[in-house]
PDB file of C-alpha atoms in Angstrom:
ATOM      1  CA  MET A 565    -115.223  94.098  83.997  1.00  0.00           C
ATOM      2  CA  LYS A 566    -114.603  96.113  80.750  1.00  0.00           C
ATOM      3  CA  PHE A 567    -112.648  92.974  79.582  1.00  0.00           C
ATOM      4  CA  THR A 568    -115.638  90.693  80.357  1.00  0.00           C
ATOM      5  CA  THR A 569    -118.162  93.182  78.982  1.00  0.00           C
ATOM      6  CA  ARG A 570    -116.171  93.577  75.709  1.00  0.00           C
ATOM      7  CA  LEU A 571    -115.299  89.705  75.357  1.00  0.00           C
ATOM      8  CA  GLY A 572    -119.293  89.445  75.858  1.00  0.00           C
ATOM      9  CA  TRP A 573    -120.156  91.825  72.743  1.00  0.00           C
ATOM     10  CA  THR A 574    -117.115  90.142  70.822  1.00  0.00           C
ATOM     11  CA  LEU A 575    -118.860  86.540  71.198  1.00  0.00           C
ATOM     12  CA  ALA A 576    -122.454  87.919  70.438  1.00  0.00           C
ATOM     13  CA  CYS A 577    -120.980  89.616  67.248  1.00  0.00           C
ATOM     14  CA  LEU A 578    -119.348  86.656  66.229  1.00  0.00           C
ATOM     15  CA  LEU A 579    -122.278  84.340  66.965  1.00  0.00           C
ATOM     16  CA  ALA A 580    -124.777  86.791  65.123  1.00  0.00           C
ATOM     17  CA  ALA A 581    -122.277  86.809  61.957  1.00  0.00           C
ATOM     18  CA  GLY A 582    -122.449  83.163  62.071  1.00  0.00           C
ATOM     19  CA  ALA A 583    -126.463  82.963  62.110  1.00  0.00           C
ATOM     20  CA  ALA A 584    -126.378  85.676  59.362  1.00  0.00           C
ATOM     21  CA  GLY A 585    -124.072  83.332  57.300  1.00  0.00           C
ATOM     22  CA  ALA A 586    -125.746  80.185  58.052  1.00  0.00           C
ATOM     23  CA  GLN A 587    -127.453  78.548  55.163  1.00  0.00           C
ATOM     24  CA  GLU A 588    -130.592  76.421  55.342  1.00  0.00           C
ATOM     25  CA  LYS A 589    -130.289  73.057  53.738  1.00  0.00           C
ATOM     26  CA  LEU A 590    -132.665  72.054  51.239  1.00  0.00           C
ATOM     27  CA  SER A 591    -132.966  69.137  49.022  1.00  0.00           C
ATOM     28  CA  LEU A 592    -134.787  69.143  45.527  1.00  0.00           C
ATOM     29  CA  ARG A 593    -135.352  65.830  43.854  1.00  0.00           C
ATOM     30  CA  LEU A 594    -135.476  65.798  39.888  1.00  0.00           C
ATOM     31  CA  ASP A 595    -137.786  63.985  37.553  1.00  0.00           C
ATOM     32  CA  TYR A 596    -135.118  62.121  35.937  1.00  0.00           C
ATOM     33  CA  SER A 597    -131.223  61.901  35.178  1.00  0.00           C
ATOM     34  CA  ILE A 598    -129.902  65.306  34.214  1.00  0.00           C
ATOM     35  CA  TYR A 599    -131.327  66.819  31.360  1.00  0.00           C
ATOM     36  CA  GLY A 600    -130.989  70.425  29.734  1.00  0.00           C
ATOM     37  CA  THR A 601    -133.947  71.735  31.515  1.00  0.00           C
ATOM     38  CA  HIS A 602    -132.565  71.154  34.748  1.00  0.00           C
ATOM     39  CA  ALA A 603    -129.279  73.179  33.910  1.00  0.00           C
ATOM     40  CA  PRO A 604    -130.996  76.688  35.452  1.00  0.00           C
ATOM     41  CA  LEU A 605    -131.235  74.818  38.776  1.00  0.00           C
ATOM     42  CA  TYR A 606    -127.519  74.366  38.696  1.00  0.00           C
ATOM     43  CA  TYR A 607    -126.842  77.509  37.323  1.00  0.00           C
ATOM     44  CA  GLY A 608    -128.255  79.152  40.402  1.00  0.00           C
ATOM     45  CA  ILE A 609    -125.887  76.883  42.684  1.00  0.00           C
ATOM     46  CA  ASP A 610    -123.271  78.054  40.453  1.00  0.00           C
ATOM     47  CA  LYS A 611    -123.685  81.593  40.461  1.00  0.00           C
ATOM     48  CA  GLY A 612    -124.717  81.877  44.136  1.00  0.00           C
ATOM     49  CA  LEU A 613    -128.448  82.690  43.699  1.00  0.00           C
ATOM     50  CA  TYR A 614    -129.542  80.185  46.209  1.00  0.00           C
ATOM     51  CA  LYS A 615    -126.783  81.003  48.786  1.00  0.00           C
ATOM     52  CA  ALA A 616    -127.585  84.982  48.402  1.00  0.00           C
ATOM     53  CA  GLU A 617    -130.875  83.724  49.772  1.00  0.00           C
ATOM     54  CA  GLY A 618    -129.618  81.628  52.670  1.00  0.00           C
ATOM     55  CA  ILE A 619    -130.317  78.197  51.043  1.00  0.00           C
ATOM     56  CA  ASP A 620    -127.618  75.445  50.605  1.00  0.00           C
ATOM     57  CA  LEU A 621    -129.702  73.584  47.714  1.00  0.00           C
ATOM     58  CA  SER A 622    -128.659  70.102  47.014  1.00  0.00           C
ATOM     59  CA  ILE A 623    -129.982  68.421  43.885  1.00  0.00           C
ATOM     60  CA  GLY A 624    -130.667  64.583  43.581  1.00  0.00           C
ATOM     61  CA  GLU A 625    -131.669  62.872  40.378  1.00  0.00           C
ATOM     62  CA  GLY A 626    -134.830  61.056  39.826  1.00  0.00           C
ATOM     63  CA  SER A 627    -136.173  57.858  38.320  1.00  0.00           C
ATOM     64  CA  GLY A 628    -139.533  58.963  36.671  1.00  0.00           C
ATOM     65  CA  SER A 629    -141.937  61.381  37.730  1.00  0.00           C
ATOM     66  CA  SER A 630    -144.203  58.745  39.980  1.00  0.00           C
ATOM     67  CA  ASN A 631    -141.138  58.126  42.001  1.00  0.00           C
ATOM     68  CA  THR A 632    -140.359  61.602  42.837  1.00  0.00           C
ATOM     69  CA  ALA A 633    -143.729  62.271  43.573  1.00  0.00           C
ATOM     70  CA  LYS A 634    -143.901  59.962  45.987  1.00  0.00           C
ATOM     71  CA  LEU A 635    -140.629  61.181  47.865  1.00  0.00           C
ATOM     72  CA  VAL A 636    -141.965  64.811  47.876  1.00  0.00           C
ATOM     73  CA  ALA A 637    -145.109  63.346  49.518  1.00  0.00           C
ATOM     74  CA  GLN A 638    -143.496  61.344  52.064  1.00  0.00           C
ATOM     75  CA  GLY A 639    -141.400  64.370  52.917  1.00  0.00           C
ATOM     76  CA  ILE A 640    -137.946  62.851  52.116  1.00  0.00           C
ATOM     77  CA  ASP A 641    -137.432  65.804  49.785  1.00  0.00           C
ATOM     78  CA  PRO A 642    -139.654  68.557  50.341  1.00  0.00           C
ATOM     79  CA  ILE A 643    -139.468  70.118  46.635  1.00  0.00           C
ATOM     80  CA  GLY A 644    -139.105  67.892  43.326  1.00  0.00           C
ATOM     81  CA  PHE A 645    -139.278  68.432  39.779  1.00  0.00           C
ATOM     82  CA  MET A 646    -142.178  66.392  38.448  1.00  0.00           C
ATOM     83  CA  ASP A 647    -144.754  66.095  35.515  1.00  0.00           C
ATOM     84  CA  TYR A 648    -148.062  67.854  36.521  1.00  0.00           C
ATOM     85  CA  GLY A 649    -150.218  65.265  34.983  1.00  0.00           C
ATOM     86  CA  THR A 650    -148.646  62.806  37.631  1.00  0.00           C
ATOM     87  CA  MET A 651    -149.028  65.192  40.531  1.00  0.00           C
ATOM     88  CA  LEU A 652    -152.564  65.653  39.421  1.00  0.00           C
ATOM     89  CA  LYS A 653    -153.499  62.214  39.745  1.00  0.00           C
ATOM     90  CA  GLY A 654    -151.410  61.817  43.256  1.00  0.00           C
ATOM     91  CA  VAL A 655    -153.470  65.005  44.661  1.00  0.00           C
ATOM     92  CA  ALA A 656    -156.685  63.288  43.918  1.00  0.00           C
ATOM     93  CA  ALA A 657    -155.698  60.027  45.524  1.00  0.00           C
ATOM     94  CA  GLY A 658    -154.597  62.189  48.540  1.00  0.00           C
ATOM     95  CA  MET A 659    -150.892  63.055  48.172  1.00  0.00           C
ATOM     96  CA  PRO A 660    -149.722  66.398  49.871  1.00  0.00           C
ATOM     97  CA  LEU A 661    -148.293  67.957  46.504  1.00  0.00           C
ATOM     98  CA  LYS A 662    -148.912  71.379  45.349  1.00  0.00           C
ATOM     99  CA  ALA A 663    -147.174  73.107  41.949  1.00  0.00           C
ATOM    100  CA  VAL A 664    -145.432  76.080  42.785  1.00  0.00           C
ATOM    101  CA  PHE A 665    -143.380  76.940  39.726  1.00  0.00           C
ATOM    102  CA  ALA A 666    -144.456  75.664  36.084  1.00  0.00           C
ATOM    103  CA  VAL A 667    -141.790  75.180  33.889  1.00  0.00           C
ATOM    104  CA  HIS A 668    -143.516  73.501  30.930  1.00  0.00           C
ATOM    105  CA  GLN A 669    -147.157  74.829  30.506  1.00  0.00           C
ATOM    106  CA  ARG A 670    -147.342  73.760  26.894  1.00  0.00           C
ATOM    107  CA  SER A 671    -147.063  70.094  26.594  1.00  0.00           C
ATOM    108  CA  PRO A 672    -144.074  68.991  24.670  1.00  0.00           C
ATOM    109  CA  MET A 673    -144.784  65.361  24.958  1.00  0.00           C
ATOM    110  CA  VAL A 674    -144.600  63.107  21.552  1.00  0.00           C
ATOM    111  CA  ILE A 675    -144.825  59.982  20.209  1.00  0.00           C
ATOM    112  CA  ILE A 676    -141.339  59.785  17.899  1.00  0.00           C
ATOM    113  CA  SER A 677    -141.444  57.321  15.270  1.00  0.00           C
ATOM    114  CA  HIS A 678    -138.860  56.050  12.640  1.00  0.00           C
ATOM    115  CA  ALA A 679    -138.813  58.684   9.636  1.00  0.00           C
ATOM    116  CA  ASP A 680    -139.068  55.600   7.139  1.00  0.00           C
ATOM    117  CA  ALA A 681    -142.006  54.182   8.913  1.00  0.00           C
ATOM    118  CA  PRO A 682    -143.663  56.935  10.651  1.00  0.00           C
ATOM    119  CA  VAL A 683    -146.754  56.778  13.049  1.00  0.00           C
ATOM    120  CA  ARG A 684    -148.462  59.978  12.385  1.00  0.00           C
ATOM    121  CA  ALA A 685    -151.672  59.766  14.578  1.00  0.00           C
ATOM    122  CA  PRO A 686    -152.355  57.929  18.170  1.00  0.00           C
ATOM    123  CA  LYS A 687    -154.732  55.659  16.229  1.00  0.00           C
ATOM    124  CA  ASP A 688    -151.787  54.357  14.212  1.00  0.00           C
ATOM    125  CA  LEU A 689    -150.329  52.896  17.307  1.00  0.00           C
ATOM    126  CA  GLU A 690    -152.653  49.938  17.202  1.00  0.00           C
ATOM    127  CA  GLY A 691    -150.957  46.889  16.209  1.00  0.00           C
ATOM    128  CA  LYS A 692    -147.351  48.491  16.651  1.00  0.00           C
ATOM    129  CA  VAL A 693    -144.985  48.265  19.385  1.00  0.00           C
ATOM    130  CA  LEU A 694    -144.374  51.070  21.668  1.00  0.00           C
ATOM    131  CA  GLY A 695    -141.452  51.772  24.071  1.00  0.00           C
ATOM    132  CA  MET A 696    -142.919  53.498  27.468  1.00  0.00           C
ATOM    133  CA  SER A 697    -142.073  52.857  31.010  1.00  0.00           C
ATOM    134  CA  ALA A 698    -144.943  53.439  33.613  1.00  0.00           C
ATOM    135  CA  SER A 699    -143.106  55.575  35.800  1.00  0.00           C
ATOM    136  CA  GLU A 700    -142.645  58.565  32.971  1.00  0.00           C
ATOM    137  CA  SER A 701    -144.733  61.384  32.506  1.00  0.00           C
ATOM    138  CA  THR A 702    -145.430  60.450  29.071  1.00  0.00           C
ATOM    139  CA  ALA A 703    -147.009  57.218  30.233  1.00  0.00           C
ATOM    140  CA  GLN A 704    -149.056  58.903  32.787  1.00  0.00           C
ATOM    141  CA  MET A 705    -150.668  61.059  30.403  1.00  0.00           C
ATOM    142  CA  PHE A 706    -150.688  58.244  27.342  1.00  0.00           C
ATOM    143  CA  PRO A 707    -154.467  56.873  28.827  1.00  0.00           C
ATOM    144  CA  VAL A 708    -155.476  60.491  28.236  1.00  0.00           C
ATOM    145  CA  LEU A 709    -154.031  60.821  24.638  1.00  0.00           C
ATOM    146  CA  ALA A 710    -155.864  57.053  23.564  1.00  0.00           C
ATOM    147  CA  ALA A 711    -159.377  57.959  25.377  1.00  0.00           C
ATOM    148  CA  LEU A 712    -159.728  61.251  23.334  1.00  0.00           C
ATOM    149  CA  ASN A 713    -158.454  59.538  19.966  1.00  0.00           C
ATOM    150  CA  GLY A 714    -160.463  56.229  20.580  1.00  0.00           C
ATOM    151  CA  VAL A 715    -157.410  54.019  20.805  1.00  0.00           C
ATOM    152  CA  ASP A 716    -157.631  50.442  21.827  1.00  0.00           C
ATOM    153  CA  GLN A 717    -154.563  50.073  24.008  1.00  0.00           C
ATOM    154  CA  LYS A 718    -154.863  46.504  24.064  1.00  0.00           C
ATOM    155  CA  LYS A 719    -153.914  46.438  20.663  1.00  0.00           C
ATOM    156  CA  ILE A 720    -150.644  48.260  21.450  1.00  0.00           C
ATOM    157  CA  ASN A 721    -147.471  46.072  22.281  1.00  0.00           C
ATOM    158  CA  VAL A 722    -145.771  47.877  25.157  1.00  0.00           C
ATOM    159  CA  ILE A 723    -142.425  47.452  25.990  1.00  0.00           C
ATOM    160  CA  ALA A 724    -141.442  48.971  29.229  1.00  0.00           C
ATOM    161  CA  PRO A 725    -137.394  49.587  28.908  1.00  0.00           C
ATOM    162  CA  ALA A 726    -135.298  49.973  31.986  1.00  0.00           C
ATOM    163  CA  VAL A 727    -134.827  53.694  33.017  1.00  0.00           C
ATOM    164  CA  GLY A 728    -132.069  55.563  30.772  1.00  0.00           C
ATOM    165  CA  THR A 729    -132.160  52.600  27.737  1.00  0.00           C
ATOM    166  CA  LYS A 730    -135.350  54.035  25.661  1.00  0.00           C
ATOM    167  CA  THR A 731    -133.078  55.549  22.807  1.00  0.00           C
ATOM    168  CA  ALA A 732    -131.185  52.545  22.587  1.00  0.00           C
ATOM    169  CA  LEU A 733    -134.461  50.639  22.059  1.00  0.00           C
ATOM    170  CA  PHE A 734    -135.611  53.003  19.509  1.00  0.00           C
ATOM    171  CA  LEU A 735    -132.163  53.125  17.639  1.00  0.00           C
ATOM    172  CA  GLN A 736    -131.914  49.234  17.586  1.00  0.00           C
ATOM    173  CA  ARG A 737    -135.488  49.416  15.985  1.00  0.00           C
ATOM    174  CA  ARG A 738    -137.004  46.935  18.811  1.00  0.00           C
ATOM    175  CA  ALA A 739    -139.770  49.629  18.781  1.00  0.00           C
ATOM    176  CA  ASP A 740    -141.891  50.983  16.178  1.00  0.00           C
ATOM    177  CA  ALA A 741    -142.169  54.374  18.297  1.00  0.00           C
ATOM    178  CA  ILE A 742    -141.641  55.485  21.656  1.00  0.00           C
ATOM    179  CA  THR A 743    -142.954  58.309  24.033  1.00  0.00           C
ATOM    180  CA  GLY A 744    -141.066  61.201  24.750  1.00  0.00           C
ATOM    181  CA  VAL A 745    -140.890  64.764  25.187  1.00  0.00           C
ATOM    182  CA  THR A 746    -139.257  67.195  22.431  1.00  0.00           C
ATOM    183  CA  TYR A 747    -136.485  68.727  24.765  1.00  0.00           C
ATOM    184  CA  PHE A 748    -135.417  65.336  26.302  1.00  0.00           C
ATOM    185  CA  HIS A 749    -135.802  62.826  23.708  1.00  0.00           C
ATOM    186  CA  ILE A 750    -135.093  64.424  20.361  1.00  0.00           C
ATOM    187  CA  PRO A 751    -131.618  65.712  20.524  1.00  0.00           C
ATOM    188  CA  PRO A 752    -129.962  62.780  21.394  1.00  0.00           C
ATOM    189  CA  LEU A 753    -131.692  60.551  18.889  1.00  0.00           C
ATOM    190  CA  GLU A 754    -130.833  63.248  16.165  1.00  0.00           C
ATOM    191  CA  ALA A 755    -127.103  63.446  17.697  1.00  0.00           C
ATOM    192  CA  GLN A 756    -126.800  59.668  16.741  1.00  0.00           C
ATOM    193  CA  GLY A 757    -128.217  60.087  13.248  1.00  0.00           C
ATOM    194  CA  ALA A 758    -131.577  58.678  13.832  1.00  0.00           C
ATOM    195  CA  LYS A 759    -134.153  60.457  11.444  1.00  0.00           C
ATOM    196  CA  VAL A 760    -137.438  60.467  13.272  1.00  0.00           C
ATOM    197  CA  HIS A 761    -141.062  61.832  12.743  1.00  0.00           C
ATOM    198  CA  TYR A 762    -142.784  62.685  15.979  1.00  0.00           C
ATOM    199  CA  PHE A 763    -146.550  64.260  16.757  1.00  0.00           C
ATOM    200  CA  PHE A 764    -147.167  66.260  19.675  1.00  0.00           C
ATOM    201  CA  TYR A 765    -149.756  65.096  21.933  1.00  0.00           C
ATOM    202  CA  ALA A 766    -151.046  68.620  22.223  1.00  0.00           C
ATOM    203  CA  ASP A 767    -152.078  68.288  18.233  1.00  0.00           C
ATOM    204  CA  PHE A 768    -154.467  65.464  19.370  1.00  0.00           C
ATOM    205  CA  GLY A 769    -156.103  67.130  22.259  1.00  0.00           C
ATOM    206  CA  VAL A 770    -153.725  66.487  25.256  1.00  0.00           C
ATOM    207  CA  ASN A 771    -152.274  70.042  26.051  1.00  0.00           C
ATOM    208  CA  ALA A 772    -152.139  69.816  29.760  1.00  0.00           C
ATOM    209  CA  LEU A 773    -149.626  71.510  31.753  1.00  0.00           C
ATOM    210  CA  GLU A 774    -146.737  69.607  31.565  1.00  0.00           C
ATOM    211  CA  GLY A 775    -144.328  70.192  34.628  1.00  0.00           C
ATOM    212  CA  GLY A 776    -142.286  72.330  36.790  1.00  0.00           C
ATOM    213  CA  LEU A 777    -141.364  72.344  40.573  1.00  0.00           C
ATOM    214  CA  ALA A 778    -144.136  70.840  43.242  1.00  0.00           C
ATOM    215  CA  ALA A 779    -143.597  70.784  46.556  1.00  0.00           C
ATOM    216  CA  ASN A 780    -144.733  68.854  50.253  1.00  0.00           C
ATOM    217  CA  THR A 781    -147.851  70.990  51.240  1.00  0.00           C
ATOM    218  CA  LYS A 782    -147.279  70.440  54.834  1.00  0.00           C
ATOM    219  CA  TRP A 783    -143.666  71.619  54.177  1.00  0.00           C
ATOM    220  CA  LEU A 784    -144.980  74.694  52.464  1.00  0.00           C
ATOM    221  CA  GLU A 785    -147.335  75.765  55.524  1.00  0.00           C
ATOM    222  CA  ALA A 786    -144.432  75.315  57.822  1.00  0.00           C
ATOM    223  CA  ASN A 787    -141.666  76.941  55.799  1.00  0.00           C
ATOM    224  CA  PRO A 788    -143.329  79.965  53.534  1.00  0.00           C
ATOM    225  CA  GLU A 789    -140.410  81.905  53.772  1.00  0.00           C
ATOM    226  CA  THR A 790    -137.792  79.209  53.115  1.00  0.00           C
ATOM    227  CA  ALA A 791    -140.233  78.537  49.744  1.00  0.00           C
ATOM    228  CA  ARG A 792    -140.314  82.112  48.552  1.00  0.00           C
ATOM    229  CA  ARG A 793    -136.604  82.638  49.362  1.00  0.00           C
ATOM    230  CA  PHE A 794    -136.145  79.281  46.969  1.00  0.00           C
ATOM    231  CA  LEU A 795    -138.529  80.345  44.434  1.00  0.00           C
ATOM    232  CA  ARG A 796    -137.025  83.935  43.874  1.00  0.00           C
ATOM    233  CA  ALA A 797    -133.438  82.343  43.422  1.00  0.00           C
ATOM    234  CA  THR A 798    -134.965  79.828  40.955  1.00  0.00           C
ATOM    235  CA  ARG A 799    -136.792  82.188  38.681  1.00  0.00           C
ATOM    236  CA  LYS A 800    -133.703  84.680  38.628  1.00  0.00           C
ATOM    237  CA  ALA A 801    -131.938  81.549  37.078  1.00  0.00           C
ATOM    238  CA  TYR A 802    -134.448  80.509  34.566  1.00  0.00           C
ATOM    239  CA  GLU A 803    -134.917  83.913  33.657  1.00  0.00           C
ATOM    240  CA  ALA A 804    -131.070  83.795  32.867  1.00  0.00           C
ATOM    241  CA  ALA A 805    -131.570  80.797  31.095  1.00  0.00           C
ATOM    242  CA  LEU A 806    -133.918  82.476  28.468  1.00  0.00           C
ATOM    243  CA  ALA A 807    -131.410  85.231  28.003  1.00  0.00           C
ATOM    244  CA  ASP A 808    -128.482  82.568  27.496  1.00  0.00           C
ATOM    245  CA  PRO A 809    -129.262  79.078  27.569  1.00  0.00           C
ATOM    246  CA  ALA A 810    -125.506  78.233  26.766  1.00  0.00           C
ATOM    247  CA  ALA A 811    -124.743  79.872  30.018  1.00  0.00           C
ATOM    248  CA  SER A 812    -126.836  78.046  32.202  1.00  0.00           C
ATOM    249  CA  VAL A 813    -125.297  74.755  30.633  1.00  0.00           C
ATOM    250  CA  ASP A 814    -121.742  75.882  31.234  1.00  0.00           C
ATOM    251  CA  ALA A 815    -123.020  76.312  34.644  1.00  0.00           C
ATOM    252  CA  LEU A 816    -124.199  73.092  34.701  1.00  0.00           C
ATOM    253  CA  VAL A 817    -121.019  71.504  33.539  1.00  0.00           C
ATOM    254  CA  ARG A 818    -119.177  73.309  36.164  1.00  0.00           C
ATOM    255  CA  GLN A 819    -121.380  71.793  38.512  1.00  0.00           C
ATOM    256  CA  ARG A 820    -121.264  68.357  37.471  1.00  0.00           C
ATOM    257  CA  PRO A 821    -118.176  67.930  34.915  1.00  0.00           C
ATOM    258  CA  GLU A 822    -119.202  64.217  33.617  1.00  0.00           C
ATOM    259  CA  GLN A 823    -121.848  66.351  31.747  1.00  0.00           C
ATOM    260  CA  ALA A 824    -119.497  68.150  29.562  1.00  0.00           C
ATOM    261  CA  ARG A 825    -119.432  65.525  26.889  1.00  0.00           C
ATOM    262  CA  ASN A 826    -123.121  66.334  26.746  1.00  0.00           C
ATOM    263  CA  ARG A 827    -122.816  70.040  26.621  1.00  0.00           C
ATOM    264  CA  GLU A 828    -124.435  70.438  22.873  1.00  0.00           C
ATOM    265  CA  GLN A 829    -127.290  68.317  23.592  1.00  0.00           C
ATOM    266  CA  LEU A 830    -127.893  70.095  27.001  1.00  0.00           C
ATOM    267  CA  VAL A 831    -128.086  73.317  25.253  1.00  0.00           C
ATOM    268  CA  ARG A 832    -130.549  72.037  22.482  1.00  0.00           C
ATOM    269  CA  GLN A 833    -132.766  70.314  25.197  1.00  0.00           C
ATOM    270  CA  LEU A 834    -133.117  73.574  27.263  1.00  0.00           C
ATOM    271  CA  GLN A 835    -133.795  75.594  24.216  1.00  0.00           C
ATOM    272  CA  LEU A 836    -136.605  73.368  23.093  1.00  0.00           C
ATOM    273  CA  SER A 837    -137.896  73.196  26.757  1.00  0.00           C
ATOM    274  CA  LEU A 838    -138.071  77.023  27.194  1.00  0.00           C
ATOM    275  CA  GLN A 839    -140.277  77.161  24.050  1.00  0.00           C
ATOM    276  CA  ALA A 840    -143.031  75.473  26.439  1.00  0.00           C
ATOM    277  CA  ALA A 841    -142.501  77.926  29.170  1.00  0.00           C
ATOM    278  CA  GLY A 842    -145.807  79.604  28.827  1.00  0.00           C
ATOM    279  CA  THR A 843    -149.429  79.832  27.377  1.00  0.00           C
ATOM    280  CA  PRO A 844    -151.544  82.668  26.266  1.00  0.00           C
ATOM    281  CA  ASN A 845    -153.115  82.912  29.951  1.00  0.00           C
ATOM    282  CA  THR A 846    -149.744  83.573  31.393  1.00  0.00           C
ATOM    283  CA  LYS A 847    -147.971  86.225  28.778  1.00  0.00           C
ATOM    284  CA  GLY A 848    -146.687  89.007  30.613  1.00  0.00           C
ATOM    285  CA  LEU A 849    -146.278  87.123  33.575  1.00  0.00           C
ATOM    286  CA  PRO A 850    -143.222  86.271  35.779  1.00  0.00           C
ATOM    287  CA  PHE A 851    -141.378  82.822  35.081  1.00  0.00           C
ATOM    288  CA  GLY A 852    -143.193  79.922  36.932  1.00  0.00           C
ATOM    289  CA  VAL A 853    -146.600  81.687  37.313  1.00  0.00           C
ATOM    290  CA  SER A 854    -149.371  79.450  36.160  1.00  0.00           C
ATOM    291  CA  ALA A 855    -152.795  80.399  35.226  1.00  0.00           C
ATOM    292  CA  GLU A 856    -156.020  79.266  36.681  1.00  0.00           C
ATOM    293  CA  LYS A 857    -157.972  78.822  33.358  1.00  0.00           C
ATOM    294  CA  ASP A 858    -154.987  76.686  32.157  1.00  0.00           C
ATOM    295  CA  TRP A 859    -155.430  74.112  35.639  1.00  0.00           C
ATOM    296  CA  GLN A 860    -159.000  73.841  35.331  1.00  0.00           C
ATOM    297  CA  ALA A 861    -158.766  72.925  31.546  1.00  0.00           C
ATOM    298  CA  MET A 862    -156.367  70.096  32.505  1.00  0.00           C
ATOM    299  CA  VAL A 863    -158.780  68.902  35.353  1.00  0.00           C
ATOM    300  CA  ASP A 864    -161.678  68.956  32.871  1.00  0.00           C
ATOM    301  CA  GLN A 865    -159.775  66.764  30.542  1.00  0.00           C
ATOM    302  CA  PHE A 866    -158.526  64.468  33.098  1.00  0.00           C
ATOM    303  CA  VAL A 867    -162.312  63.923  34.156  1.00  0.00           C
ATOM    304  CA  GLN A 868    -163.347  63.482  30.411  1.00  0.00           C
ATOM    305  CA  SER A 869    -160.926  60.860  29.893  1.00  0.00           C
ATOM    306  CA  ASN A 870    -161.524  58.817  33.335  1.00  0.00           C
ATOM    307  CA  GLN A 871    -157.872  59.786  34.541  1.00  0.00           C
ATOM    308  CA  ILE A 872    -159.553  60.902  37.893  1.00  0.00           C
ATOM    309  CA  ALA A 873    -163.351  60.184  38.901  1.00  0.00           C
ATOM    310  CA  SER A 874    -164.251  63.360  39.767  1.00  0.00           C
ATOM    311  CA  PRO A 875    -162.930  67.235  39.503  1.00  0.00           C
ATOM    312  CA  VAL A 876    -159.994  68.389  41.562  1.00  0.00           C
ATOM    313  CA  PRO A 877    -160.207  71.847  43.004  1.00  0.00           C
ATOM    314  CA  THR A 878    -157.539  73.993  41.282  1.00  0.00           C
ATOM    315  CA  SER A 879    -156.946  75.529  44.643  1.00  0.00           C
ATOM    316  CA  THR A 880    -155.584  72.188  45.838  1.00  0.00           C
ATOM    317  CA  LEU A 881    -153.120  71.676  42.911  1.00  0.00           C
ATOM    318  CA  TYR A 882    -151.303  74.756  42.335  1.00  0.00           C
ATOM    319  CA  THR A 883    -150.330  78.371  44.109  1.00  0.00           C
ATOM    320  CA  ASN A 884    -148.378  81.234  42.754  1.00  0.00           C
ATOM    321  CA  ASP A 885    -147.974  83.013  46.306  1.00  0.00           C
ATOM    322  CA  TYR A 886    -144.521  81.932  46.779  1.00  0.00           C
ATOM    323  CA  ASN A 887    -143.475  83.007  43.190  1.00  0.00           C
ATOM    324  CA  ARG A 888    -144.855  86.609  43.556  1.00  0.00           C
ATOM    325  CA  ASP A 889    -141.726  89.107  44.946  1.00  0.00           C
TER     326      ASP A 889
END
């Protein structure tokens, strides 16, 4: 009898230990193929930050924010890294999405041209060849840039390069300019010897929140504690990147060895990325927390430029509730 009791307790303890050590699987979809901004996510895996929160995180590469938004809205991946302009339009159309961790709060979107034939302002794009893929975040925001600056988009010859080929299009001078973001496009162009000129969307009126993590709202409602644990680990990872960007990239390379050849570019990308991490309205707040004033300004801008038909309540667009502890 005593043996049976002891055996029962032993089995119970083993089962309890197994439950305590169980890792909840969670998939995250990136907005694009890997670039420097993503490094902290891999740092979180490499350093066991997610594991410490009971999360077995898997990361899938993306093919543009529009596609990532669709995957997250459909629940295929509960969380995704995406452009918030794309997300805003998706929410306005009924997609169950909500921003939970803002990484780029000052827009790093730019128009890149050749230094010996610079495009200095949006209006200068008329009559030019512009490389821009419809699924990219910069393309989603381009109509806003055009509307605010009186640009006739019909006068721009747009070439839509395949995913991953826009840099080659520019280097071959098949385009007068391309849309891009500082942290993603400038480092590889410079590394290949290109002399570039660029201007920020923000300098011409488009200073919307650029991007970060968004989640499926139904998943959030059903898994609030998982969301909190995930974001707690993610915040630690990005705070570590602020202190040492190179260490984050080295962690990425350990997780994805094929990225070793891109190490220097990835470090530069991450450094540029982190420069866009906050606004005056979020000064002193934890990494990833966004401000209602910034969201409202973004909504107003989208309405004024006819990107959405009517205002969307900011409460439907973002929440800081899972990134507080």
